[in-house]
PDB file of C-alpha atoms in Angstrom:
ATOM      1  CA  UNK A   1      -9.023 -25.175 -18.027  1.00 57.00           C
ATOM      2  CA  UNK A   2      -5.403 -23.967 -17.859  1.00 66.00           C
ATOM      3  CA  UNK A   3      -4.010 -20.417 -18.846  1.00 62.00           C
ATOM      4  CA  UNK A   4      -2.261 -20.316 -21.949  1.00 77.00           C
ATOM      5  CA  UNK A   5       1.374 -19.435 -21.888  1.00 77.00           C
ATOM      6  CA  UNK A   6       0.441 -16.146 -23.763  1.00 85.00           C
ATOM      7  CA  UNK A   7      -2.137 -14.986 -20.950  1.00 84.00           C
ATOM      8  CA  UNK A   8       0.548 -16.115 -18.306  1.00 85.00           C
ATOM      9  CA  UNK A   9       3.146 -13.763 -20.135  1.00 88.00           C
ATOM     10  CA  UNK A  10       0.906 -10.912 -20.507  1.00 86.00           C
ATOM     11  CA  UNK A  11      -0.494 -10.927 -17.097  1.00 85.00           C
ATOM     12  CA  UNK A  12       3.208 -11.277 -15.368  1.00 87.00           C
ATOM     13  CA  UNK A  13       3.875  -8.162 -18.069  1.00 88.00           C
ATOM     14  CA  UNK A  14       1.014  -6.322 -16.633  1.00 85.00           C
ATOM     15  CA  UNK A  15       1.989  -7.146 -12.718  1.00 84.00           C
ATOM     16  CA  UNK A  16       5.992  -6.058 -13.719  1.00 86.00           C
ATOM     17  CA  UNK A  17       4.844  -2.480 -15.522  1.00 82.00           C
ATOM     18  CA  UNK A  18       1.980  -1.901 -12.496  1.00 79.00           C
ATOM     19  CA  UNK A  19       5.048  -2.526 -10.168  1.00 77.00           C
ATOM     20  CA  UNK A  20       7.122  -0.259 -11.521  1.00 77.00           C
ATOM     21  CA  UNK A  21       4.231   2.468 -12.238  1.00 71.00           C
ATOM     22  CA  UNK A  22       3.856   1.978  -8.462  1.00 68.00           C
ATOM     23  CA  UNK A  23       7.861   2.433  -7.541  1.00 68.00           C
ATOM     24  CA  UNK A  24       7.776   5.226  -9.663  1.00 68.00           C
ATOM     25  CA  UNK A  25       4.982   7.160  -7.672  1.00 63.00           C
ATOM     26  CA  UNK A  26       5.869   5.741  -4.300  1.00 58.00           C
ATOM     27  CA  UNK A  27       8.943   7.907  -3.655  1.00 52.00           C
ATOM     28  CA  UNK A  28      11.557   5.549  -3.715  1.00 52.00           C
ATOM     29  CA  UNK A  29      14.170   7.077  -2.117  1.00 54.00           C
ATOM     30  CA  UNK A  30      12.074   8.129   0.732  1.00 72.00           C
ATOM     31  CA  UNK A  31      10.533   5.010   1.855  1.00 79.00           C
ATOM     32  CA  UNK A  32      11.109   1.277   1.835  1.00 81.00           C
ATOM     33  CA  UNK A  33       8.279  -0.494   0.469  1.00 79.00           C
ATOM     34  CA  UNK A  34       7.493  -1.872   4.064  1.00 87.00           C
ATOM     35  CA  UNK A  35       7.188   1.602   5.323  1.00 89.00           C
ATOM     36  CA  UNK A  36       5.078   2.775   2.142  1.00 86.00           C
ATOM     37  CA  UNK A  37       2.945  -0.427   3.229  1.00 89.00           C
ATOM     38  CA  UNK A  38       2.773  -0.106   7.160  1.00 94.00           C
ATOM     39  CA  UNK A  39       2.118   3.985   6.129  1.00 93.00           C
ATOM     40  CA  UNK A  40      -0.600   2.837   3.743  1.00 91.00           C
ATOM     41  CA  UNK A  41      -1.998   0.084   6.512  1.00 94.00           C
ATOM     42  CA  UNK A  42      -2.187   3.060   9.398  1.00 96.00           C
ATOM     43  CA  UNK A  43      -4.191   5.691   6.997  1.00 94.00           C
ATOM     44  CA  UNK A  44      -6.227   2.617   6.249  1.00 93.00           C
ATOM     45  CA  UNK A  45      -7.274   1.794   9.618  1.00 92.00           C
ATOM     46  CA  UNK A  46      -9.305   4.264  11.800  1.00 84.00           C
ATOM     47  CA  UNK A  47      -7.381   3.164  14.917  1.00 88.00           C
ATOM     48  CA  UNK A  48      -4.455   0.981  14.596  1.00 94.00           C
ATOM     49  CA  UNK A  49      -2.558  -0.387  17.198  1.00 94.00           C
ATOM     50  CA  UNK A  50       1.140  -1.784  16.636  1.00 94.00           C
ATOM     51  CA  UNK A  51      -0.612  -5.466  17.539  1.00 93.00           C
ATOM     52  CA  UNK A  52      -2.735  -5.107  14.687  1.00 95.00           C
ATOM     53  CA  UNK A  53      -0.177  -3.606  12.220  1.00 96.00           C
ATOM     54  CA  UNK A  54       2.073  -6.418  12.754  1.00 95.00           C
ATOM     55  CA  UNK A  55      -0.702  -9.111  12.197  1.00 95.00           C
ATOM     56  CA  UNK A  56      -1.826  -7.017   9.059  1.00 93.00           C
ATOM     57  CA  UNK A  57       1.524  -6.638   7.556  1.00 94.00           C
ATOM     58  CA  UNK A  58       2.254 -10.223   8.909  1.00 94.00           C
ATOM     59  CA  UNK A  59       5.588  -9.611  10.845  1.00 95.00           C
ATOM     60  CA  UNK A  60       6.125 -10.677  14.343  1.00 96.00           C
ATOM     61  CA  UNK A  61       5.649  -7.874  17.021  1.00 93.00           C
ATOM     62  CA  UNK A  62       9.707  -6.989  17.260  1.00 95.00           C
ATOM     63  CA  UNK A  63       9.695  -6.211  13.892  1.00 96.00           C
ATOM     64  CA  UNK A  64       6.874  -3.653  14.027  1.00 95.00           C
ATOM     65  CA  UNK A  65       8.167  -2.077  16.378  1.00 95.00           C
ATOM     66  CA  UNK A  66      12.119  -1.741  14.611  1.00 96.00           C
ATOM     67  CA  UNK A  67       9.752  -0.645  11.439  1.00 96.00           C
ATOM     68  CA  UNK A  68       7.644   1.611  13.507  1.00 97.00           C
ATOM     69  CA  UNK A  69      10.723   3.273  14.949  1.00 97.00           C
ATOM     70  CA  UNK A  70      12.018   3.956  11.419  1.00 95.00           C
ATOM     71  CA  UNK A  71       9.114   5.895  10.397  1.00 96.00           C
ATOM     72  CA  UNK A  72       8.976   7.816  13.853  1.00 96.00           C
ATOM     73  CA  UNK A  73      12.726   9.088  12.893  1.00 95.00           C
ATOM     74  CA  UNK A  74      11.264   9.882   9.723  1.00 94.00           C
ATOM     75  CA  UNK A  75       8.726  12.057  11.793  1.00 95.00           C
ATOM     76  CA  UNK A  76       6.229  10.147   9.583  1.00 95.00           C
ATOM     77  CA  UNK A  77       4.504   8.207  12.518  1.00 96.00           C
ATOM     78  CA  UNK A  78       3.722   9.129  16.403  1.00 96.00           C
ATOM     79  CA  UNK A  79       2.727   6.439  19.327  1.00 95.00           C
ATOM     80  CA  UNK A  80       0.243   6.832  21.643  1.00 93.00           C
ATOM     81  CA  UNK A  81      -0.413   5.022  24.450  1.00 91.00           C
ATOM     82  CA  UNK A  82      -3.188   4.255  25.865  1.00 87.00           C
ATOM     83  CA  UNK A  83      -5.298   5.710  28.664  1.00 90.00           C
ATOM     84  CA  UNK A  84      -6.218   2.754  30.375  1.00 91.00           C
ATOM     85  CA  UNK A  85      -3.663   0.146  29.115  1.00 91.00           C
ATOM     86  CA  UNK A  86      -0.597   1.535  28.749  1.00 88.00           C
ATOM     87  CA  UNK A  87       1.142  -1.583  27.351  1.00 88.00           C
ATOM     88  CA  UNK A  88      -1.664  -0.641  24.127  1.00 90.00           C
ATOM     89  CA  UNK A  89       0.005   1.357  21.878  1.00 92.00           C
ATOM     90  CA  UNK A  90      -1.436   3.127  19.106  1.00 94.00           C
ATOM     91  CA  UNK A  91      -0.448   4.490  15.446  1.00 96.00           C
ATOM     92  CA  UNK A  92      -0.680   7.713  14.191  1.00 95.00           C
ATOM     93  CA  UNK A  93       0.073   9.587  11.075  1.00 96.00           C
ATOM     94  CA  UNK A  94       2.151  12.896  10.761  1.00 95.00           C
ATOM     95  CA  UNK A  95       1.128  15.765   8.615  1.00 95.00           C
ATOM     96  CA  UNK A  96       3.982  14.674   6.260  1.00 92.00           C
ATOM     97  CA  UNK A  97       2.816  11.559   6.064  1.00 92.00           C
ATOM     98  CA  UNK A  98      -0.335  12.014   5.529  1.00 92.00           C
ATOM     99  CA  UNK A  99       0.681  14.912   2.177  1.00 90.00           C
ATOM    100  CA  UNK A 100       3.257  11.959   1.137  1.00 86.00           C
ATOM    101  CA  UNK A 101       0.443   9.635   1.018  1.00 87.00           C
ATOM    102  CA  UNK A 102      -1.952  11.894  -0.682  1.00 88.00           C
ATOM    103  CA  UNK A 103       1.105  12.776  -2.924  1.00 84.00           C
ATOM    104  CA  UNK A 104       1.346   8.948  -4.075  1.00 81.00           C
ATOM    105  CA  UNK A 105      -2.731   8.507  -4.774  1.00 81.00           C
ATOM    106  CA  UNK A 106      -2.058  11.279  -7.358  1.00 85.00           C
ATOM    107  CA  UNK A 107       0.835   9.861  -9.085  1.00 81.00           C
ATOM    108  CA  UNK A 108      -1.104   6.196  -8.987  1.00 78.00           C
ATOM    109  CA  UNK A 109      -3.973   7.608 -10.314  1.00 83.00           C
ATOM    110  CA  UNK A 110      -1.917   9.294 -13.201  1.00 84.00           C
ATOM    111  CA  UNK A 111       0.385   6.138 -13.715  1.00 81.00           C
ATOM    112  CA  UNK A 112      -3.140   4.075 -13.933  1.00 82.00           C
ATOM    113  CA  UNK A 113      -4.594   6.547 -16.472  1.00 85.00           C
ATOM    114  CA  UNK A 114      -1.718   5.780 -18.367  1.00 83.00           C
ATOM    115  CA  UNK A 115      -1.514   2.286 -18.060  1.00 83.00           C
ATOM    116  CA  UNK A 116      -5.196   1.750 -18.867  1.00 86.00           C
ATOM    117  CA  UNK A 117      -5.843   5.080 -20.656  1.00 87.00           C
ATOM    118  CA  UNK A 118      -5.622   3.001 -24.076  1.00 89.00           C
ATOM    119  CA  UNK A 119      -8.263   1.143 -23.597  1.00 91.00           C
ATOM    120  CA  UNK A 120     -11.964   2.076 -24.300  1.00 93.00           C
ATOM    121  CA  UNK A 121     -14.727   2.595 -21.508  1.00 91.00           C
ATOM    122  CA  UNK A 122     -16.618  -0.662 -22.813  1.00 94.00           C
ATOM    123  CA  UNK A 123     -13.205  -2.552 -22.722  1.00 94.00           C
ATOM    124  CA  UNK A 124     -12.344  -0.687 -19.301  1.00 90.00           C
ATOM    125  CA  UNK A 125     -15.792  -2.520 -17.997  1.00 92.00           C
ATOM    126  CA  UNK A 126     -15.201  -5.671 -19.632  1.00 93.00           C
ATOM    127  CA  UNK A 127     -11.696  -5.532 -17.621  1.00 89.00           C
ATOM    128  CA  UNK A 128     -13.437  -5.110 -14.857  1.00 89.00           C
ATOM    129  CA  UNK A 129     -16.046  -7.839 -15.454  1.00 92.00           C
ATOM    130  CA  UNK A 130     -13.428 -10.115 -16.003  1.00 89.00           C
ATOM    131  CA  UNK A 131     -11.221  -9.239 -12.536  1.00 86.00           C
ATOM    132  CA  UNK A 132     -14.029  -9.483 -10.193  1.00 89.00           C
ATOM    133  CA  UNK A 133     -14.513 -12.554 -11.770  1.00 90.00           C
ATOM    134  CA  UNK A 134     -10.711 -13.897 -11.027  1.00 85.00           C
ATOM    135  CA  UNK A 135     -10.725 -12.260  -7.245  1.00 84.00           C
ATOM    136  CA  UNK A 136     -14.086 -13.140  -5.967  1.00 88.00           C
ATOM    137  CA  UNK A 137     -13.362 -16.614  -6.777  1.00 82.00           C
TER     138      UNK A 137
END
């Protein structure tokens, strides 16, 4: 079975006006959207080392570590290294960070209110019926 063009347009609608919803709340002019997402990986993780944020972001190690030095002079990220490996070196988040982060939650959370604030619980179920059905598979 194959989409129809309408569903393809309205979906790629929905992806373009989430996008921006998410621009909007991310602090634009702050943050590149690969420091909002290397910010967003290290609150993620409990312990995150720059090895693993460059395979979860998918860049090679050098560029983790240019990104990672961005953020530092942005006093949103420290290093640490390790006790017993001192070539380990791991990720931690700033107290601005961390109220920048929580900052953005509550503006997604608002801009998703008003995206899907229109619809009706039932349909807001059926919605999500319908999505777990399209990612699980």
């Amino acid at each position: 079975m194959h989409a129809t063009p309408a569903l393809e347009e309205l979906l790629f609608a929905l992806r373009r006006r989430m996008v921006k919803n998410a621009h909007q709340a991310r602090l634009r002019d702050e943050l590149t959207i690969t420091e909002f997402n290397a910010l967003w990986h290290i609150a993620s993780a409990k312990r995150i080392t720059m090895e693993s944020l460059s395979d979860s972001l998918g860049i090679k190690p050098p560029s983790a570590t240019v990104l990672v030095s961005a953020l530092e002079r942005k006093k949103l990220v420290s290093r640490t290294h390790d006790r017993r490996d001192r070539r380990v070196v791991t990720l931690l988040l700033t107290a601005s960070a961390k109220r920048q982060l929580s900052s953005f939650k509550r503006k997604k959370q608002r801009a998703f209110n008003d995206l899907f604030g229109a619809l009706s619980a039932a349909d807001r179920q059926e919605l999500a019926r319908i999505l777990t059905i399209l990612v699980t598979n």
